[in-house]
Amino acid sequence: MNLPLCRSQQKGYKPAFNYQRQLHQVVLSHIAANLQELDVFSNAADTPVEAQPHILNWANVLDPDLPERISSVKEIQRDYLARKPNYTERERNNRSLGERGEQFVLDFERFRLEQAGRPDLAQDVKWVSKEKGDGAGFDIQSFTVESEEELFIEVKTTNCGKYQPFYITDNELAYSLQWNQQYCLYRVYDFKNEARLFRLQGAVEQYVHLQAKNYKASFN
């Protein structure tokens, strides 16, 4: 039977996949060229929340789609503008948001292991950064379900979206490389509204572009 094409199949109504792909690349290129503009939102990204976000379903927290690593990054044009940031308030906000994000991941890991039928492992998940302090190279010590190996989790939390840049220390980077088979960075985003997270398994440098913000200066 020679049936007429529906409107979506006729010329002029077909999905313009080439334009969609181009638009996708244009958006990513704009992000790469204007990373410095994202710093303007750093205060909003670091603002602490009064209470942990309400989670309707823990099963929907994990975002399987990782941010796409932009292939080329335009060199940032420095503005050299004088500012008077409130470092005390920013540090307090960062610490508060960071702790709430780590608590969020701690609860998520216990849920994940319990759902996998391993409540014994769930009860052994440890909040290392709170119990022992910073400097271990990770925040949460959890487990893999299959092999029961230790899983070392670093948590980075923001109130902004999944493409918001984050800061990571040299110690954390080194740990992710040395323990890449057991290391995972959990990026918690949109924490203030409806928190979700994605996971970067292994060495962090394979997923992101790294830009030095501070240097250690010495005479030897």
Short mmCIF file of C-alpha atoms in Angstrom, two decimals:
data_model
loop_
_atom_site.label_atom_id
_atom_site.label_comp_id
_atom_site.label_asym_id
_atom_site.label_seq_id
_atom_site.Cartn_x
_atom_site.Cartn_y
_atom_site.Cartn_z
CA MET A 1 0.00 0.00 0.00
CA ASN A 2 1.29 3.46 -0.90
CA LEU A 3 0.32 5.36 2.19
CA PRO A 4 1.21 9.06 2.46
CA LEU A 5 4.01 10.01 4.78
CA CYS A 6 3.00 11.48 8.09
CA ARG A 7 4.05 15.08 8.64
CA SER A 8 7.02 14.09 10.82
CA GLN A 9 8.34 11.98 7.91
CA GLN A 10 7.90 14.61 5.21
CA LYS A 11 10.75 16.81 4.14
CA GLY A 12 10.99 19.77 6.42
CA TYR A 13 9.67 17.89 9.45
CA LYS A 14 12.47 15.39 9.89
CA PRO A 15 14.55 15.83 13.06
CA ALA A 16 17.58 17.98 12.28
CA PHE A 17 20.07 15.73 14.05
CA ASN A 18 23.04 17.58 12.56
CA TYR A 19 21.81 20.87 14.04
CA GLN A 20 21.13 19.23 17.38
CA ARG A 21 24.69 17.92 17.49
CA GLN A 22 26.04 21.34 16.50
CA LEU A 23 23.97 23.03 19.21
CA HIS A 24 25.30 20.55 21.75
CA GLN A 25 28.89 21.38 20.79
CA VAL A 26 28.20 25.13 20.77
CA VAL A 27 26.88 24.97 24.34
CA LEU A 28 29.89 22.94 25.51
CA SER A 29 32.27 25.31 23.73
CA HIS A 30 30.63 28.29 25.42
CA ILE A 31 31.10 26.65 28.81
CA ALA A 32 34.76 25.99 28.00
CA ALA A 33 35.34 29.56 26.87
CA ASN A 34 33.60 31.13 29.86
CA LEU A 35 34.63 29.03 32.84
CA GLN A 36 35.63 32.18 34.68
CA GLU A 37 32.04 33.41 34.54
CA LEU A 38 31.02 30.39 36.58
CA ASP A 39 33.10 31.74 39.46
CA VAL A 40 30.54 34.53 39.80
CA PHE A 41 28.12 31.92 41.08
CA SER A 42 30.58 30.43 43.56
CA ASN A 43 28.88 32.07 46.54
CA ALA A 44 25.51 30.64 45.53
CA ALA A 45 27.10 27.27 44.87
CA ASP A 46 28.65 27.21 48.33
CA THR A 47 25.68 28.56 50.29
CA PRO A 48 24.79 26.05 53.00
CA VAL A 49 21.29 24.68 53.33
CA GLU A 50 19.37 24.55 56.58
CA ALA A 51 18.46 20.90 56.28
CA GLN A 52 19.26 17.93 54.09
CA PRO A 53 17.14 17.98 50.92
CA HIS A 54 13.98 15.91 51.00
CA ILE A 55 14.55 12.68 49.09
CA LEU A 56 11.44 11.06 47.67
CA ASN A 57 13.26 8.05 46.28
CA TRP A 58 16.91 7.16 46.89
CA ALA A 59 16.79 4.99 43.77
CA ASN A 60 16.55 8.16 41.63
CA VAL A 61 19.55 9.91 43.17
CA LEU A 62 22.23 8.33 40.95
CA ASP A 63 22.69 10.06 37.59
CA PRO A 64 24.26 7.55 35.14
CA ASP A 65 25.08 10.23 32.55
CA LEU A 66 28.48 11.78 33.20
CA PRO A 67 29.24 15.35 32.09
CA GLU A 68 30.90 15.35 28.70
CA ARG A 69 34.54 16.37 28.84
CA ILE A 70 34.95 19.33 26.51
CA SER A 71 37.65 18.56 23.96
CA SER A 72 39.29 21.98 23.90
CA VAL A 73 39.37 24.76 26.45
CA LYS A 74 39.88 28.38 25.46
CA GLU A 75 42.55 30.21 27.42
CA ILE A 76 40.90 32.33 30.09
CA GLN A 77 41.21 36.10 29.76
CA ARG A 78 42.14 37.49 33.16
CA ASP A 79 40.24 40.54 34.34
CA TYR A 80 42.45 41.54 37.33
CA LEU A 81 39.48 43.08 39.14
CA ALA A 82 39.90 44.02 42.79
CA ARG A 83 37.51 42.21 45.12
CA LYS A 84 36.85 42.00 48.84
CA PRO A 85 35.66 38.44 49.40
CA ASN A 86 34.58 37.40 52.87
CA TYR A 87 36.93 34.45 53.29
CA THR A 88 35.68 33.61 56.77
CA GLU A 89 32.08 33.31 55.61
CA ARG A 90 33.07 31.42 52.47
CA GLU A 91 35.12 28.92 54.46
CA ARG A 92 32.24 28.41 56.89
CA ASN A 93 29.78 27.92 54.02
CA ASN A 94 32.10 25.51 52.23
CA ARG A 95 32.57 23.41 55.34
CA SER A 96 28.84 23.31 56.13
CA LEU A 97 27.86 22.35 52.57
CA GLY A 98 30.69 19.83 52.37
CA GLU A 99 29.65 18.09 55.57
CA ARG A 100 26.02 17.87 54.49
CA GLY A 101 27.09 16.47 51.14
CA GLU A 102 29.23 13.83 52.83
CA GLN A 103 26.33 12.87 55.10
CA PHE A 104 24.16 12.59 51.99
CA VAL A 105 26.64 10.22 50.31
CA LEU A 106 27.05 8.22 53.52
CA ASP A 107 23.28 7.63 53.61
CA PHE A 108 23.21 6.83 49.89
CA GLU A 109 25.97 4.23 50.23
CA ARG A 110 24.17 2.50 53.07
CA PHE A 111 21.00 2.47 50.99
CA ARG A 112 22.88 1.09 47.96
CA LEU A 113 24.42 -1.78 49.92
CA GLU A 114 21.19 -2.63 51.72
CA GLN A 115 19.33 -2.71 48.40
CA ALA A 116 21.99 -5.10 47.09
CA GLY A 117 21.29 -7.46 49.98
CA ARG A 118 24.39 -6.57 51.98
CA PRO A 119 23.23 -4.90 55.22
CA ASP A 120 26.39 -6.29 56.84
CA LEU A 121 28.53 -4.11 54.57
CA ALA A 122 26.15 -1.16 54.92
CA GLN A 123 26.67 -0.97 58.67
CA ASP A 124 30.45 -0.91 58.18
CA VAL A 125 30.50 2.18 55.93
CA LYS A 126 32.69 4.80 57.62
CA TRP A 127 32.73 8.60 57.48
CA VAL A 128 36.52 8.85 57.55
CA SER A 129 36.87 12.63 57.17
CA LYS A 130 34.64 13.18 60.21
CA GLU A 131 36.02 10.40 62.38
CA LYS A 132 39.72 10.89 61.58
CA GLY A 133 39.93 14.31 59.89
CA ASP A 134 40.96 15.53 56.44
CA GLY A 135 44.08 14.44 54.59
CA ALA A 136 43.30 10.76 54.01
CA GLY A 137 42.68 11.42 50.30
CA PHE A 138 38.99 10.47 50.54
CA ASP A 139 35.93 11.12 52.72
CA ILE A 140 33.86 7.93 52.86
CA GLN A 141 35.03 4.32 53.09
CA SER A 142 32.46 2.00 51.56
CA PHE A 143 32.49 -1.35 49.75
CA THR A 144 31.85 -2.92 46.37
CA VAL A 145 29.06 -5.48 46.41
CA GLU A 146 30.65 -8.13 44.20
CA SER A 147 34.18 -8.39 45.61
CA GLU A 148 33.60 -6.74 49.01
CA GLU A 149 36.68 -4.61 48.35
CA GLU A 150 37.00 -1.27 50.08
CA LEU A 151 35.72 1.67 48.04
CA PHE A 152 37.36 5.03 48.75
CA ILE A 153 34.94 7.88 48.03
CA GLU A 154 35.77 11.57 47.71
CA VAL A 155 32.69 13.83 47.91
CA LYS A 156 32.30 17.17 46.11
CA THR A 157 29.03 19.03 46.65
CA THR A 158 27.43 22.04 44.97
CA ASN A 159 24.04 23.76 44.92
CA CYS A 160 24.52 24.37 41.18
CA GLY A 161 24.30 22.04 38.19
CA LYS A 162 26.43 19.09 37.14
CA TYR A 163 28.83 21.17 35.01
CA GLN A 164 29.80 23.45 37.91
CA PRO A 165 33.61 23.25 38.37
CA PHE A 166 34.94 21.94 41.66
CA TYR A 167 38.20 22.21 43.57
CA ILE A 168 40.35 19.19 44.30
CA THR A 169 43.64 19.02 46.19
CA ASP A 170 46.92 17.59 44.96
CA ASN A 171 46.64 14.94 47.68
CA GLU A 172 43.19 13.87 46.48
CA LEU A 173 44.36 13.69 42.86
CA ALA A 174 47.37 11.57 43.82
CA TYR A 175 45.19 9.20 45.84
CA SER A 176 42.75 8.75 42.95
CA LEU A 177 45.68 7.78 40.72
CA GLN A 178 47.39 5.44 43.19
CA TRP A 179 44.17 3.67 44.22
CA ASN A 180 42.35 4.03 40.89
CA GLN A 181 40.80 0.54 41.07
CA GLN A 182 39.11 1.32 44.39
CA TYR A 183 38.61 5.09 44.13
CA CYS A 184 35.48 6.98 43.16
CA LEU A 185 34.61 10.68 43.25
CA TYR A 186 30.93 11.35 43.98
CA ARG A 187 29.83 14.71 42.57
CA VAL A 188 26.66 15.82 44.36
CA TYR A 189 24.86 18.62 42.51
CA ASP A 190 21.66 20.67 42.81
CA PHE A 191 21.91 19.88 46.51
CA LYS A 192 19.67 22.70 47.70
CA ASN A 193 16.74 21.68 45.51
CA GLU A 194 16.67 18.03 44.44
CA ALA A 195 20.08 16.52 45.07
CA ARG A 196 21.53 14.03 42.62
CA LEU A 197 25.00 12.63 42.07
CA PHE A 198 27.22 11.09 39.44
CA ARG A 199 30.35 9.01 39.97
CA LEU A 200 33.83 9.34 38.49
CA GLN A 201 35.51 5.96 38.89
CA GLY A 202 39.30 5.83 39.03
CA ALA A 203 41.83 8.60 38.37
CA VAL A 204 39.99 11.94 38.33
CA GLU A 205 42.29 13.48 35.72
CA GLN A 206 40.84 11.26 32.98
CA TYR A 207 37.46 13.00 33.26
CA VAL A 208 38.31 16.68 33.73
CA HIS A 209 40.63 19.49 32.70
CA LEU A 210 42.84 20.60 35.59
CA GLN A 211 43.80 24.24 36.03
CA ALA A 212 46.25 25.39 38.71
CA LYS A 213 44.80 28.12 40.95
CA ASN A 214 47.51 28.30 43.62
CA TYR A 215 51.22 27.54 43.70
CA LYS A 216 53.68 26.69 46.44
CA ALA A 217 56.70 29.01 46.17
CA SER A 218 60.00 27.97 47.74
CA PHE A 219 63.73 28.71 47.42
CA ASN A 220 64.96 25.13 47.29
#
